[in-house]
mmCIF file of C-alpha atoms in Angstrom:
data_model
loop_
_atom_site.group_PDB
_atom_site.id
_atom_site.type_symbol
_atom_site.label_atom_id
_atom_site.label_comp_id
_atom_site.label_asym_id
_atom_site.label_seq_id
_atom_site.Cartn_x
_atom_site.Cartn_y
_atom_site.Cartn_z
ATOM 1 C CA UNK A 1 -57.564 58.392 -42.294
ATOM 2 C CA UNK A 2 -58.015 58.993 -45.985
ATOM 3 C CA UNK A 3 -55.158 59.590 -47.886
ATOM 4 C CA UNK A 4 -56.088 60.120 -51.004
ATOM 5 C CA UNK A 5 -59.740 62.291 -52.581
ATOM 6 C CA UNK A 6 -61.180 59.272 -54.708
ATOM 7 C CA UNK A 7 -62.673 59.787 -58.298
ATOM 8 C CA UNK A 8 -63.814 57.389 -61.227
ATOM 9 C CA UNK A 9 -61.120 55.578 -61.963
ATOM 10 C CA UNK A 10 -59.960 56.489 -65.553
ATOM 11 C CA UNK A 11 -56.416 55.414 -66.622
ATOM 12 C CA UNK A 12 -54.260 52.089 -65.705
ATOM 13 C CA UNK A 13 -52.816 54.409 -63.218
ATOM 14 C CA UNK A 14 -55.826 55.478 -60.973
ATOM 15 C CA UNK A 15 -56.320 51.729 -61.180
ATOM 16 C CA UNK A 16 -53.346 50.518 -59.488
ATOM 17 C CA UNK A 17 -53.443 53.346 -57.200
ATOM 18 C CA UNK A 18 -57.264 52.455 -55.953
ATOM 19 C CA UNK A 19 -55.782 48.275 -56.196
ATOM 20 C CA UNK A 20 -52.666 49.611 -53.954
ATOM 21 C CA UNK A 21 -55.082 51.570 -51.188
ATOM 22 C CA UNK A 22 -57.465 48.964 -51.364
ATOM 23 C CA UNK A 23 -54.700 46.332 -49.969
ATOM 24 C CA UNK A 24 -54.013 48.961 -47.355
ATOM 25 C CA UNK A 25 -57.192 48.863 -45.922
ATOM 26 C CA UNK A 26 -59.197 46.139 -47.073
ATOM 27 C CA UNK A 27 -59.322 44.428 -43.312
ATOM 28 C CA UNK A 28 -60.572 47.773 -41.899
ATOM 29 C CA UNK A 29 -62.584 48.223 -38.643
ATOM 30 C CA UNK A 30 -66.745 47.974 -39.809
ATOM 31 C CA UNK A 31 -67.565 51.771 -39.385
ATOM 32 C CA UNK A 32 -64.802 53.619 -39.716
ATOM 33 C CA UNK A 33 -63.684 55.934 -42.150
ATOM 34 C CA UNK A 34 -61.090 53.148 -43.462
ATOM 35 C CA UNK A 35 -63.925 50.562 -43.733
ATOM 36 C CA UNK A 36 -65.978 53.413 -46.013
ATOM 37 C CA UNK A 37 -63.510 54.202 -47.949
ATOM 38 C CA UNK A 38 -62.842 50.256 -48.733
ATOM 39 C CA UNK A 39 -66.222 50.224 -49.737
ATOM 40 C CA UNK A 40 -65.926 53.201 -52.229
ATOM 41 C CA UNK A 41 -62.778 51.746 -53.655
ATOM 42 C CA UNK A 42 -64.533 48.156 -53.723
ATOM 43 C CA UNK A 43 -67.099 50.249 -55.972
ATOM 44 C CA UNK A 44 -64.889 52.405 -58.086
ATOM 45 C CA UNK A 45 -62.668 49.358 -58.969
ATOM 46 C CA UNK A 46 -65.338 46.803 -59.889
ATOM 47 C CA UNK A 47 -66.402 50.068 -62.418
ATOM 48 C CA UNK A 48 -63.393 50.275 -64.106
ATOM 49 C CA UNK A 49 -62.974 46.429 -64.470
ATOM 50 C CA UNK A 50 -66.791 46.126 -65.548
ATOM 51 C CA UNK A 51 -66.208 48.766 -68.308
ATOM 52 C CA UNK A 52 -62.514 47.119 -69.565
ATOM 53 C CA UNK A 53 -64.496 44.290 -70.297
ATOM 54 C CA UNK A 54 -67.347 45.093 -72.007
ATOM 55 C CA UNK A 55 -64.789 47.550 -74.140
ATOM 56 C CA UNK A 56 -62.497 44.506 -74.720
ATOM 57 C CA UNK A 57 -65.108 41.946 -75.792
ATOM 58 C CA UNK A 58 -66.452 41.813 -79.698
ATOM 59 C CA UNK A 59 -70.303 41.629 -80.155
ATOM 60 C CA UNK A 60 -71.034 37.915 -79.718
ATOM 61 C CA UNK A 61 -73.922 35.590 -78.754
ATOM 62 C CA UNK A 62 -73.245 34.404 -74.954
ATOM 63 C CA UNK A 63 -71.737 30.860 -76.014
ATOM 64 C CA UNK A 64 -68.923 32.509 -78.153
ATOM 65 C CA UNK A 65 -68.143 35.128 -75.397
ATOM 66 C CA UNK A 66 -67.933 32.535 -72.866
ATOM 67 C CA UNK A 67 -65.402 30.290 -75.885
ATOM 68 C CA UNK A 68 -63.948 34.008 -75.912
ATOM 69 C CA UNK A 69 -63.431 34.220 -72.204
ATOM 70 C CA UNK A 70 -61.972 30.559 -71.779
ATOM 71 C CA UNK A 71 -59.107 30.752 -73.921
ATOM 72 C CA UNK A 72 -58.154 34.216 -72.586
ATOM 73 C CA UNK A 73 -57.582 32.742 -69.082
ATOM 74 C CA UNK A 74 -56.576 29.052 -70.452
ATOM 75 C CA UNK A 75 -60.238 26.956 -69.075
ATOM 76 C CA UNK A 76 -61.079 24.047 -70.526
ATOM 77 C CA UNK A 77 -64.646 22.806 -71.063
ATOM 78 C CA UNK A 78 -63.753 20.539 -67.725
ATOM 79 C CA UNK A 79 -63.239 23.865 -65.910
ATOM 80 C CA UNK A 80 -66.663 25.284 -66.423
ATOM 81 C CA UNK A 81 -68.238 21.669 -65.613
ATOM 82 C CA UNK A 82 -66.229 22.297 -62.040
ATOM 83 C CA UNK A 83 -67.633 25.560 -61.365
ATOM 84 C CA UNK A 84 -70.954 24.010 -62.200
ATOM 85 C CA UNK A 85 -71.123 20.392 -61.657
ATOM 86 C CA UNK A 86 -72.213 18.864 -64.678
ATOM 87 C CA UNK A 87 -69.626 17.833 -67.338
ATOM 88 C CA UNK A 88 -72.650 16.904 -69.617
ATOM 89 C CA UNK A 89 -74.752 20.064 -69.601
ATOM 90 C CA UNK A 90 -71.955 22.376 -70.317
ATOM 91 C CA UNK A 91 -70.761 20.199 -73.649
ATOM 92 C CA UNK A 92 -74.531 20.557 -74.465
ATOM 93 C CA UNK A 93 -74.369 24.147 -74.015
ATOM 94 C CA UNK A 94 -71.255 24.788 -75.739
ATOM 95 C CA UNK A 95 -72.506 22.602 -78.814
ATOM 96 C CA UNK A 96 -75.377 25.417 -79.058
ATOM 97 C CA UNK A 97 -77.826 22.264 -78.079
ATOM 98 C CA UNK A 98 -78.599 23.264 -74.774
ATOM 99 C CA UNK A 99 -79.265 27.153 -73.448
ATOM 100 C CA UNK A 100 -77.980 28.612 -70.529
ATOM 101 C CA UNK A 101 -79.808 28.348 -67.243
ATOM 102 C CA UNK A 102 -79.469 31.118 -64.843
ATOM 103 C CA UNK A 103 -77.676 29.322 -62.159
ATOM 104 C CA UNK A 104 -74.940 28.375 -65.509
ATOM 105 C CA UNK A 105 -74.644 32.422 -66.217
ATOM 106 C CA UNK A 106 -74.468 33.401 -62.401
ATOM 107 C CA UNK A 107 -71.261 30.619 -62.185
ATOM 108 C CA UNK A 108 -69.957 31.400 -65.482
ATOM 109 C CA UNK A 109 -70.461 35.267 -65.065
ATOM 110 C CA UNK A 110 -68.185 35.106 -61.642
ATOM 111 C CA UNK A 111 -65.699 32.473 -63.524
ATOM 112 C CA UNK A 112 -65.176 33.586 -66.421
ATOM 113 C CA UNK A 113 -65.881 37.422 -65.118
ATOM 114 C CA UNK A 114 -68.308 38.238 -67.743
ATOM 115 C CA UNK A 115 -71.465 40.845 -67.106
ATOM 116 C CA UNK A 116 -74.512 38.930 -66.745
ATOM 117 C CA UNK A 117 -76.111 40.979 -68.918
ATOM 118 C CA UNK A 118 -73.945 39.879 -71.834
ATOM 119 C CA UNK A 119 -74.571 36.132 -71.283
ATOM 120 C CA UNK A 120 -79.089 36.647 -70.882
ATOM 121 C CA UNK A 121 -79.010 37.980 -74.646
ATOM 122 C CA UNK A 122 -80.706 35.225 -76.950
ATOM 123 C CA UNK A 123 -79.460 33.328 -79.056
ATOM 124 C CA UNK A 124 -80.089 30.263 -81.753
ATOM 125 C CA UNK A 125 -79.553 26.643 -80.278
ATOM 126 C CA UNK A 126 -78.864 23.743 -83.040
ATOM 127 C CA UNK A 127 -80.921 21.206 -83.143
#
């Protein structure tokens, strides 16, 4: 049964209260009520993340918001080359001597939970 009448989410608050339901019900029956109101939450919390970070991040080329994003959560250059699988490529990239491929910003967008959108802008490699 819903408990609560959802909105956007808007403050810190709403957030932890949509975070607190959404534990509550996140294993809920396919189909039922509880299941679409998971699904709402799901939608109005990825929102409200997706617009903290675009609000948070300065206007940078796709390399120095990925720098950007690595020291907030501590990753290392080896870190991205786990998520994608090539230590080589990702030095190259970060060294502005190699662009990003898709399947990089797809990895590195879920990682490093950056938009995709910020990491297809162009920008100059070094040759």
């Amino acid at each position: 049964m819903i408990t609560q009448q959802w909105f956007l989410i808007e403050s810190e608050t709403d957030y932890e209260a949509a975070m607190a339901r959404y534990q509550e019900i996140k294993y809920a029956e396919p189909g039922s009520i509880e299941h679409k109101e998971k699904r709402l939450l799901v939608r109005l919390i990825s929102d409200y993340e997706q617009k903290l970070v675009e609000d948070e991040l300065p206007e940078a080329d796709p390399v120095e918001l990925i720098k950007i994003r690595m020291e907030d959560f501590g990753y290392k250059p080896a870190d991205l080359a786990r998520a994608y699988g090539d230590d080589s490529t990702v030095s190259k990239v970060l060294h502005y001597k190699q662009a990003l491929s898709l399947t990089m910003i797809r990895k590195f967008s879920e990682l490093l939970r950056l938009p995709a959108e910020l990491l297809i802008k162009p920008y100059q490699l070094k040759r």
